[in-house]
Amino acid sequence: MSTGTVVKDTSNQLNINIDSSFIFLGSNSYERATYANGTGSTVTMLAGTIMGRVSSSGLLLPLAIGATDGSQHFVGVLTENVTVINEDSKQVSLCIEGKVAQDKLVFNAAEDLESVVDGRQLKDIIAGQGIKLVATDELSNFDN
Amino acid sequence: MSIAVQDARALLTKGLVAVYKEMPKTTSFLRSFFTVKESMTEKVSIEVRRGSEKVAVDVTRYDDGNLNIVSKSTEKLIKPPMYDEYIIANDHELYQVAVGAIQTGQGETYFKQLIDGLAEDMSMSVDKIYRAMEKQAADVLETGVVSLTNNANIDYGRKAASLVAYGAARDFSIATVNPKEVFLTALKFIREKGKAQGSVYNAILGGEVLSALFSNPLFQAEGDLKDWSLDSIREPQRNSVGGTLHGQISVGSYKVNLWTYPEVYDLAGAQVPYINEKKMIIIPETTNFVMAFSAVPQLIENGGVIPQKGAILMTEYFDMKKTAHEMHAKSCPIAIPVAVDQIHTTTVLN
């Protein structure tokens, strides 16, 4: 997915930084699930967010290692940016298998790949589900 | 309107023996580092992907390898400024003479003189546009910001390290300063940040900087080394585009051609050098800069005249009711440093 960020915008000059890197790098499988927003305000989640699932409702939430409702357990990686207004719900797509760019993962708060859930690090939990985290080496850069 | 004085020329009592028309032509030394690209679009764009010089890290035999990606780039869209210089042909002193002479049998003679005169006047107008292009190139090389009057300035965002302010440690007029160390700092920037890989560079020096360099005792001493041939300073040699070559010096692993550009433009009655007298600009021998020309606004005329692209568009407009015959020279140029970090500017003197 390409993203463009405007870094200069005047009446006669427009500079856009373009990032055409991918999150999902191959051999991926996906599934759909529902996210329901009960936070009281609009929520925007970025592609690459690691997601958990509430056991009782089956609804998705961004994974939080301190949760006890089931959303502390990894179920997949969000594939697209999603914005959901308060008290609305939306079908979203999750990557559940294949190669994923490690540096593109988006964590909920203080989590990282070394965060521990039920005695196991997140990176091992993710790997155990069939997702191969791949470190990438970016060889290009934006201009001044 | 009163009768013009020149209508009373006494041809029988005096003879015109010489005419001097001061028409300094615009030189193109700075533009010569920019490749010309013409387009039929309102805007021009460049796409830049900066690179790296990373080194592969060894892996074990049972490893997936290192995944490399090349995904970042910057697109820069620019709407070039427009220049529109014109003359009113029927205000030329020979215009009405030529019209009047049609009945006398001398019309052809006067008409030829009129055409020559109009061509000269238009040439002077076009030279103004060429000077604007040369100043754009000077702006890019000196600051990285094309300074405009009625449009927003175009800023190419040169790195701060490429724009070195005055400091006594870099002042060639101070006897303990080794100028070649100042050159080397600039060359290292162009090599390391600008990724230029040539061995020969061009240094364009302000006039005062050249004098200070040649007067510097450490620079002179290196030139006096017996059986070494590090530098070659010669008599100035002007090239066809107005630059003056003073020789070539060695700096570290590089060779540097020393240039000055003793050309000026008029600004509010003063003559301003294109190259700041106190600054030194260094660029690679082979540059990656573009002088782009976008389309001048045009119409598809009834006669099927197709809009044209080019550096300068010459057009004529006739208004029979107002008895006006205007001749315009229009252009939409913009100097673009595509490889923006391959320029280094040092303020050498205070």
PDB file of C-alpha atoms in Angstrom, chain B residues 88-282:
ATOM      1  CA  ILE B  88       4.958  47.966 -28.652  1.00  0.00           C
ATOM      2  CA  ALA B  89       6.122  47.710 -32.225  1.00  0.00           C
ATOM      3  CA  ASN B  90       4.180  50.706 -33.480  1.00  0.00           C
ATOM      4  CA  ASP B  91       5.918  52.913 -30.908  1.00  0.00           C
ATOM      5  CA  HIS B  92       9.241  52.205 -32.625  1.00  0.00           C
ATOM      6  CA  GLU B  93      10.653  55.377 -34.144  1.00  0.00           C
ATOM      7  CA  LEU B  94      10.766  53.839 -37.627  1.00  0.00           C
ATOM      8  CA  TYR B  95       7.303  52.268 -37.590  1.00  0.00           C
ATOM      9  CA  GLN B  96       5.345  55.287 -38.799  1.00  0.00           C
ATOM     10  CA  VAL B  97       8.236  56.285 -41.053  1.00  0.00           C
ATOM     11  CA  ALA B  98       7.978  52.919 -42.763  1.00  0.00           C
ATOM     12  CA  VAL B  99       4.223  53.318 -43.093  1.00  0.00           C
ATOM     13  CA  GLY B 100       4.656  56.793 -44.547  1.00  0.00           C
ATOM     14  CA  ALA B 101       7.411  55.692 -46.902  1.00  0.00           C
ATOM     15  CA  ILE B 102       5.281  53.070 -48.570  1.00  0.00           C
ATOM     16  CA  GLN B 103       4.017  55.741 -50.976  1.00  0.00           C
ATOM     17  CA  THR B 104       7.486  57.086 -51.714  1.00  0.00           C
ATOM     18  CA  GLY B 105       9.170  54.040 -53.130  1.00  0.00           C
ATOM     19  CA  GLN B 106      11.542  53.836 -50.145  1.00  0.00           C
ATOM     20  CA  GLY B 107       9.187  51.698 -48.111  1.00  0.00           C
ATOM     21  CA  GLU B 108      11.258  48.541 -48.490  1.00  0.00           C
ATOM     22  CA  THR B 109      14.393  50.224 -47.133  1.00  0.00           C
ATOM     23  CA  TYR B 110      12.638  51.619 -44.106  1.00  0.00           C
ATOM     24  CA  PHE B 111      10.769  48.379 -43.568  1.00  0.00           C
ATOM     25  CA  LYS B 112      14.067  46.445 -43.423  1.00  0.00           C
ATOM     26  CA  GLN B 113      15.451  48.967 -40.949  1.00  0.00           C
ATOM     27  CA  LEU B 114      12.298  48.666 -38.881  1.00  0.00           C
ATOM     28  CA  ILE B 115      12.528  44.876 -38.780  1.00  0.00           C
ATOM     29  CA  ASP B 116      16.178  45.091 -37.702  1.00  0.00           C
ATOM     30  CA  GLY B 117      15.278  47.614 -35.021  1.00  0.00           C
ATOM     31  CA  LEU B 118      12.402  45.563 -33.681  1.00  0.00           C
ATOM     32  CA  ALA B 119      14.571  42.451 -33.638  1.00  0.00           C
ATOM     33  CA  GLU B 120      17.167  44.318 -31.582  1.00  0.00           C
ATOM     34  CA  ASP B 121      14.562  45.561 -29.140  1.00  0.00           C
ATOM     35  CA  MET B 122      13.075  42.088 -28.763  1.00  0.00           C
ATOM     36  CA  SER B 123      16.543  40.632 -28.323  1.00  0.00           C
ATOM     37  CA  MET B 124      17.110  42.988 -25.386  1.00  0.00           C
ATOM     38  CA  SER B 125      13.772  41.914 -23.916  1.00  0.00           C
ATOM     39  CA  VAL B 126      14.635  38.249 -24.320  1.00  0.00           C
ATOM     40  CA  ASP B 127      18.006  38.876 -22.675  1.00  0.00           C
ATOM     41  CA  LYS B 128      16.123  40.027 -19.563  1.00  0.00           C
ATOM     42  CA  ILE B 129      14.476  36.606 -19.394  1.00  0.00           C
ATOM     43  CA  TYR B 130      17.795  34.835 -19.908  1.00  0.00           C
ATOM     44  CA  ARG B 131      19.233  36.897 -17.044  1.00  0.00           C
ATOM     45  CA  ALA B 132      16.311  35.785 -14.872  1.00  0.00           C
ATOM     46  CA  MET B 133      17.197  32.165 -15.711  1.00  0.00           C
ATOM     47  CA  GLU B 134      20.847  32.808 -14.903  1.00  0.00           C
ATOM     48  CA  LYS B 135      19.836  34.350 -11.588  1.00  0.00           C
ATOM     49  CA  GLN B 136      17.654  31.325 -10.840  1.00  0.00           C
ATOM     50  CA  ALA B 137      20.674  29.112 -11.385  1.00  0.00           C
ATOM     51  CA  ALA B 138      22.739  31.403  -9.144  1.00  0.00           C
ATOM     52  CA  ASP B 139      20.051  31.223  -6.433  1.00  0.00           C
ATOM     53  CA  VAL B 140      20.035  27.432  -6.563  1.00  0.00           C
ATOM     54  CA  LEU B 141      23.805  27.259  -6.303  1.00  0.00           C
ATOM     55  CA  GLU B 142      24.128  29.897  -3.596  1.00  0.00           C
ATOM     56  CA  THR B 143      21.164  29.175  -1.305  1.00  0.00           C
ATOM     57  CA  GLY B 144      18.922  26.483  -2.807  1.00  0.00           C
ATOM     58  CA  VAL B 145      16.014  28.937  -2.811  1.00  0.00           C
ATOM     59  CA  VAL B 146      14.856  30.462  -6.105  1.00  0.00           C
ATOM     60  CA  SER B 147      13.893  33.955  -5.063  1.00  0.00           C
ATOM     61  CA  LEU B 148      10.821  35.324  -6.869  1.00  0.00           C
ATOM     62  CA  THR B 149       9.063  38.677  -6.685  1.00  0.00           C
ATOM     63  CA  ASN B 150       5.419  37.979  -7.417  1.00  0.00           C
ATOM     64  CA  ASN B 151       5.317  34.274  -6.622  1.00  0.00           C
ATOM     65  CA  ALA B 152       6.246  32.239  -3.581  1.00  0.00           C
ATOM     66  CA  ASN B 153       9.940  31.416  -3.461  1.00  0.00           C
ATOM     67  CA  ILE B 154      10.825  27.879  -4.503  1.00  0.00           C
ATOM     68  CA  ASP B 155      12.866  26.232  -1.761  1.00  0.00           C
ATOM     69  CA  TYR B 156      14.697  23.015  -2.551  1.00  0.00           C
ATOM     70  CA  GLY B 157      15.568  22.430   1.093  1.00  0.00           C
ATOM     71  CA  ARG B 158      19.323  22.183   0.937  1.00  0.00           C
ATOM     72  CA  LYS B 159      20.841  20.600   4.013  1.00  0.00           C
ATOM     73  CA  ALA B 160      22.220  23.049   6.559  1.00  0.00           C
ATOM     74  CA  ALA B 161      25.639  21.396   6.286  1.00  0.00           C
ATOM     75  CA  SER B 162      25.784  22.414   2.618  1.00  0.00           C
ATOM     76  CA  LEU B 163      25.349  26.105   3.469  1.00  0.00           C
ATOM     77  CA  VAL B 164      28.342  27.029   5.595  1.00  0.00           C
ATOM     78  CA  ALA B 165      28.232  30.475   7.196  1.00  0.00           C
ATOM     79  CA  TYR B 166      31.282  32.658   7.648  1.00  0.00           C
ATOM     80  CA  GLY B 167      33.800  31.540  10.240  1.00  0.00           C
ATOM     81  CA  ALA B 168      37.362  32.647  10.868  1.00  0.00           C
ATOM     82  CA  ALA B 169      38.494  29.022  10.577  1.00  0.00           C
ATOM     83  CA  ARG B 170      37.469  29.109   6.901  1.00  0.00           C
ATOM     84  CA  ASP B 171      38.632  32.619   6.019  1.00  0.00           C
ATOM     85  CA  PHE B 172      41.204  32.380   3.210  1.00  0.00           C
ATOM     86  CA  SER B 173      42.478  35.876   4.055  1.00  0.00           C
ATOM     87  CA  ILE B 174      43.777  34.617   7.406  1.00  0.00           C
ATOM     88  CA  ALA B 175      47.327  33.363   6.955  1.00  0.00           C
ATOM     89  CA  THR B 176      46.938  30.326   9.220  1.00  0.00           C
ATOM     90  CA  VAL B 177      43.890  28.995   7.410  1.00  0.00           C
ATOM     91  CA  ASN B 178      44.625  26.248   4.901  1.00  0.00           C
ATOM     92  CA  PRO B 179      42.112  26.767   2.068  1.00  0.00           C
ATOM     93  CA  LYS B 180      42.393  23.163   0.944  1.00  0.00           C
ATOM     94  CA  GLU B 181      40.886  21.993   4.218  1.00  0.00           C
ATOM     95  CA  VAL B 182      37.866  24.174   3.466  1.00  0.00           C
ATOM     96  CA  PHE B 183      37.670  22.680  -0.018  1.00  0.00           C
ATOM     97  CA  LEU B 184      37.954  19.191   1.429  1.00  0.00           C
ATOM     98  CA  THR B 185      35.047  19.714   3.843  1.00  0.00           C
ATOM     99  CA  ALA B 186      32.858  20.689   0.894  1.00  0.00           C
ATOM    100  CA  LEU B 187      34.045  17.768  -1.222  1.00  0.00           C
ATOM    101  CA  LYS B 188      33.402  15.293   1.600  1.00  0.00           C
ATOM    102  CA  PHE B 189      29.844  16.604   1.912  1.00  0.00           C
ATOM    103  CA  ILE B 190      29.189  16.195  -1.807  1.00  0.00           C
ATOM    104  CA  ARG B 191      30.679  12.701  -1.770  1.00  0.00           C
ATOM    105  CA  GLU B 192      29.112  11.437   1.459  1.00  0.00           C
ATOM    106  CA  LYS B 193      25.738  13.205   1.522  1.00  0.00           C
ATOM    107  CA  GLY B 194      25.288  13.934  -2.164  1.00  0.00           C
ATOM    108  CA  LYS B 195      26.685  10.535  -3.210  1.00  0.00           C
ATOM    109  CA  ALA B 196      28.641  12.088  -6.075  1.00  0.00           C
ATOM    110  CA  GLN B 197      31.398   9.744  -7.174  1.00  0.00           C
ATOM    111  CA  GLY B 198      33.467  11.707  -9.639  1.00  0.00           C
ATOM    112  CA  SER B 199      37.046  12.710  -9.034  1.00  0.00           C
ATOM    113  CA  VAL B 200      36.855  16.176 -10.601  1.00  0.00           C
ATOM    114  CA  TYR B 201      34.808  19.035  -9.191  1.00  0.00           C
ATOM    115  CA  ASN B 202      34.134  22.630 -10.194  1.00  0.00           C
ATOM    116  CA  ALA B 203      34.596  25.409  -7.672  1.00  0.00           C
ATOM    117  CA  ILE B 204      32.958  28.704  -8.607  1.00  0.00           C
ATOM    118  CA  LEU B 205      34.609  31.418  -6.572  1.00  0.00           C
ATOM    119  CA  GLY B 206      33.484  34.949  -5.885  1.00  0.00           C
ATOM    120  CA  GLY B 207      36.025  37.483  -7.101  1.00  0.00           C
ATOM    121  CA  GLU B 208      37.205  38.391  -3.592  1.00  0.00           C
ATOM    122  CA  VAL B 209      37.491  34.716  -2.664  1.00  0.00           C
ATOM    123  CA  LEU B 210      39.809  34.098  -5.626  1.00  0.00           C
ATOM    124  CA  SER B 211      42.044  36.994  -4.603  1.00  0.00           C
ATOM    125  CA  ALA B 212      42.168  35.775  -1.004  1.00  0.00           C
ATOM    126  CA  LEU B 213      42.960  32.238  -2.162  1.00  0.00           C
ATOM    127  CA  PHE B 214      45.842  33.314  -4.380  1.00  0.00           C
ATOM    128  CA  SER B 215      47.203  35.511  -1.572  1.00  0.00           C
ATOM    129  CA  ASN B 216      47.010  32.785   1.060  1.00  0.00           C
ATOM    130  CA  PRO B 217      50.549  31.804   2.143  1.00  0.00           C
ATOM    131  CA  LEU B 218      49.710  28.154   2.814  1.00  0.00           C
ATOM    132  CA  PHE B 219      48.127  27.835  -0.628  1.00  0.00           C
ATOM    133  CA  GLN B 220      51.133  29.549  -2.211  1.00  0.00           C
ATOM    134  CA  ALA B 221      53.575  27.350  -0.303  1.00  0.00           C
ATOM    135  CA  GLU B 222      51.971  24.174  -1.613  1.00  0.00           C
ATOM    136  CA  GLY B 223      52.275  25.521  -5.124  1.00  0.00           C
ATOM    137  CA  ASP B 224      56.027  26.015  -4.563  1.00  0.00           C
ATOM    138  CA  LEU B 225      56.777  22.410  -3.587  1.00  0.00           C
ATOM    139  CA  LYS B 226      59.683  21.151  -5.625  1.00  0.00           C
ATOM    140  CA  ASP B 227      59.100  18.118  -7.829  1.00  0.00           C
ATOM    141  CA  TRP B 228      55.438  17.985  -6.827  1.00  0.00           C
ATOM    142  CA  SER B 229      52.764  18.964  -9.265  1.00  0.00           C
ATOM    143  CA  LEU B 230      49.680  19.276  -7.125  1.00  0.00           C
ATOM    144  CA  ASP B 231      48.301  22.491  -8.538  1.00  0.00           C
ATOM    145  CA  SER B 232      48.261  24.195 -11.890  1.00  0.00           C
ATOM    146  CA  ILE B 233      47.342  27.865 -11.793  1.00  0.00           C
ATOM    147  CA  ARG B 234      47.421  29.544 -15.194  1.00  0.00           C
ATOM    148  CA  GLU B 235      46.421  32.783 -16.822  1.00  0.00           C
ATOM    149  CA  PRO B 236      42.629  33.250 -16.801  1.00  0.00           C
ATOM    150  CA  GLN B 237      40.862  31.632 -19.717  1.00  0.00           C
ATOM    151  CA  ARG B 238      37.346  32.765 -20.498  1.00  0.00           C
ATOM    152  CA  ASN B 239      35.107  30.090 -21.985  1.00  0.00           C
ATOM    153  CA  SER B 240      32.283  30.619 -24.440  1.00  0.00           C
ATOM    154  CA  VAL B 241      29.592  30.851 -21.780  1.00  0.00           C
ATOM    155  CA  GLY B 242      31.292  33.493 -19.660  1.00  0.00           C
ATOM    156  CA  GLY B 243      33.090  31.455 -17.008  1.00  0.00           C
ATOM    157  CA  THR B 244      36.786  32.074 -16.405  1.00  0.00           C
ATOM    158  CA  LEU B 245      39.038  29.111 -15.634  1.00  0.00           C
ATOM    159  CA  HIS B 246      42.076  29.848 -13.461  1.00  0.00           C
ATOM    160  CA  GLY B 247      43.505  26.349 -13.228  1.00  0.00           C
ATOM    161  CA  GLN B 248      43.157  23.103 -11.365  1.00  0.00           C
ATOM    162  CA  ILE B 249      44.236  22.188  -7.857  1.00  0.00           C
ATOM    163  CA  SER B 250      44.428  18.886  -6.018  1.00  0.00           C
ATOM    164  CA  VAL B 251      42.478  18.524  -2.790  1.00  0.00           C
ATOM    165  CA  GLY B 252      42.798  15.205  -0.984  1.00  0.00           C
ATOM    166  CA  SER B 253      41.762  12.554  -3.482  1.00  0.00           C
ATOM    167  CA  TYR B 254      40.055  15.039  -5.784  1.00  0.00           C
ATOM    168  CA  LYS B 255      40.879  17.564  -8.467  1.00  0.00           C
ATOM    169  CA  VAL B 256      39.118  20.928  -8.400  1.00  0.00           C
ATOM    170  CA  ASN B 257      38.768  23.353 -11.293  1.00  0.00           C
ATOM    171  CA  LEU B 258      38.862  26.964 -10.131  1.00  0.00           C
ATOM    172  CA  TRP B 259      36.309  29.187 -11.863  1.00  0.00           C
ATOM    173  CA  THR B 260      35.123  32.728 -11.507  1.00  0.00           C
ATOM    174  CA  TYR B 261      32.165  34.299 -13.231  1.00  0.00           C
ATOM    175  CA  PRO B 262      32.651  38.036 -13.554  1.00  0.00           C
ATOM    176  CA  GLU B 263      29.155  38.735 -14.814  1.00  0.00           C
ATOM    177  CA  VAL B 264      26.615  41.049 -13.235  1.00  0.00           C
ATOM    178  CA  TYR B 265      23.005  42.084 -13.538  1.00  0.00           C
ATOM    179  CA  ASP B 266      21.393  45.439 -12.846  1.00  0.00           C
ATOM    180  CA  LEU B 267      19.277  45.784  -9.724  1.00  0.00           C
ATOM    181  CA  ALA B 268      17.880  49.164  -8.700  1.00  0.00           C
ATOM    182  CA  GLY B 269      20.730  50.954 -10.407  1.00  0.00           C
ATOM    183  CA  ALA B 270      23.451  48.775  -8.895  1.00  0.00           C
ATOM    184  CA  GLN B 271      25.405  46.019 -10.596  1.00  0.00           C
ATOM    185  CA  VAL B 272      25.069  42.748  -8.691  1.00  0.00           C
ATOM    186  CA  PRO B 273      27.391  39.792  -9.381  1.00  0.00           C
ATOM    187  CA  TYR B 274      25.604  36.515 -10.066  1.00  0.00           C
ATOM    188  CA  ILE B 275      28.128  34.857  -7.757  1.00  0.00           C
ATOM    189  CA  ASN B 276      28.500  36.468  -4.354  1.00  0.00           C
ATOM    190  CA  GLU B 277      31.999  37.952  -4.123  1.00  0.00           C
ATOM    191  CA  LYS B 278      32.564  36.382  -0.703  1.00  0.00           C
ATOM    192  CA  LYS B 279      31.294  32.882  -1.396  1.00  0.00           C
ATOM    193  CA  MET B 280      32.586  29.669  -2.888  1.00  0.00           C
ATOM    194  CA  ILE B 281      30.335  27.098  -4.558  1.00  0.00           C
ATOM    195  CA  ILE B 282      31.441  23.565  -5.321  1.00  0.00           C
TER     196      ILE B 282
END
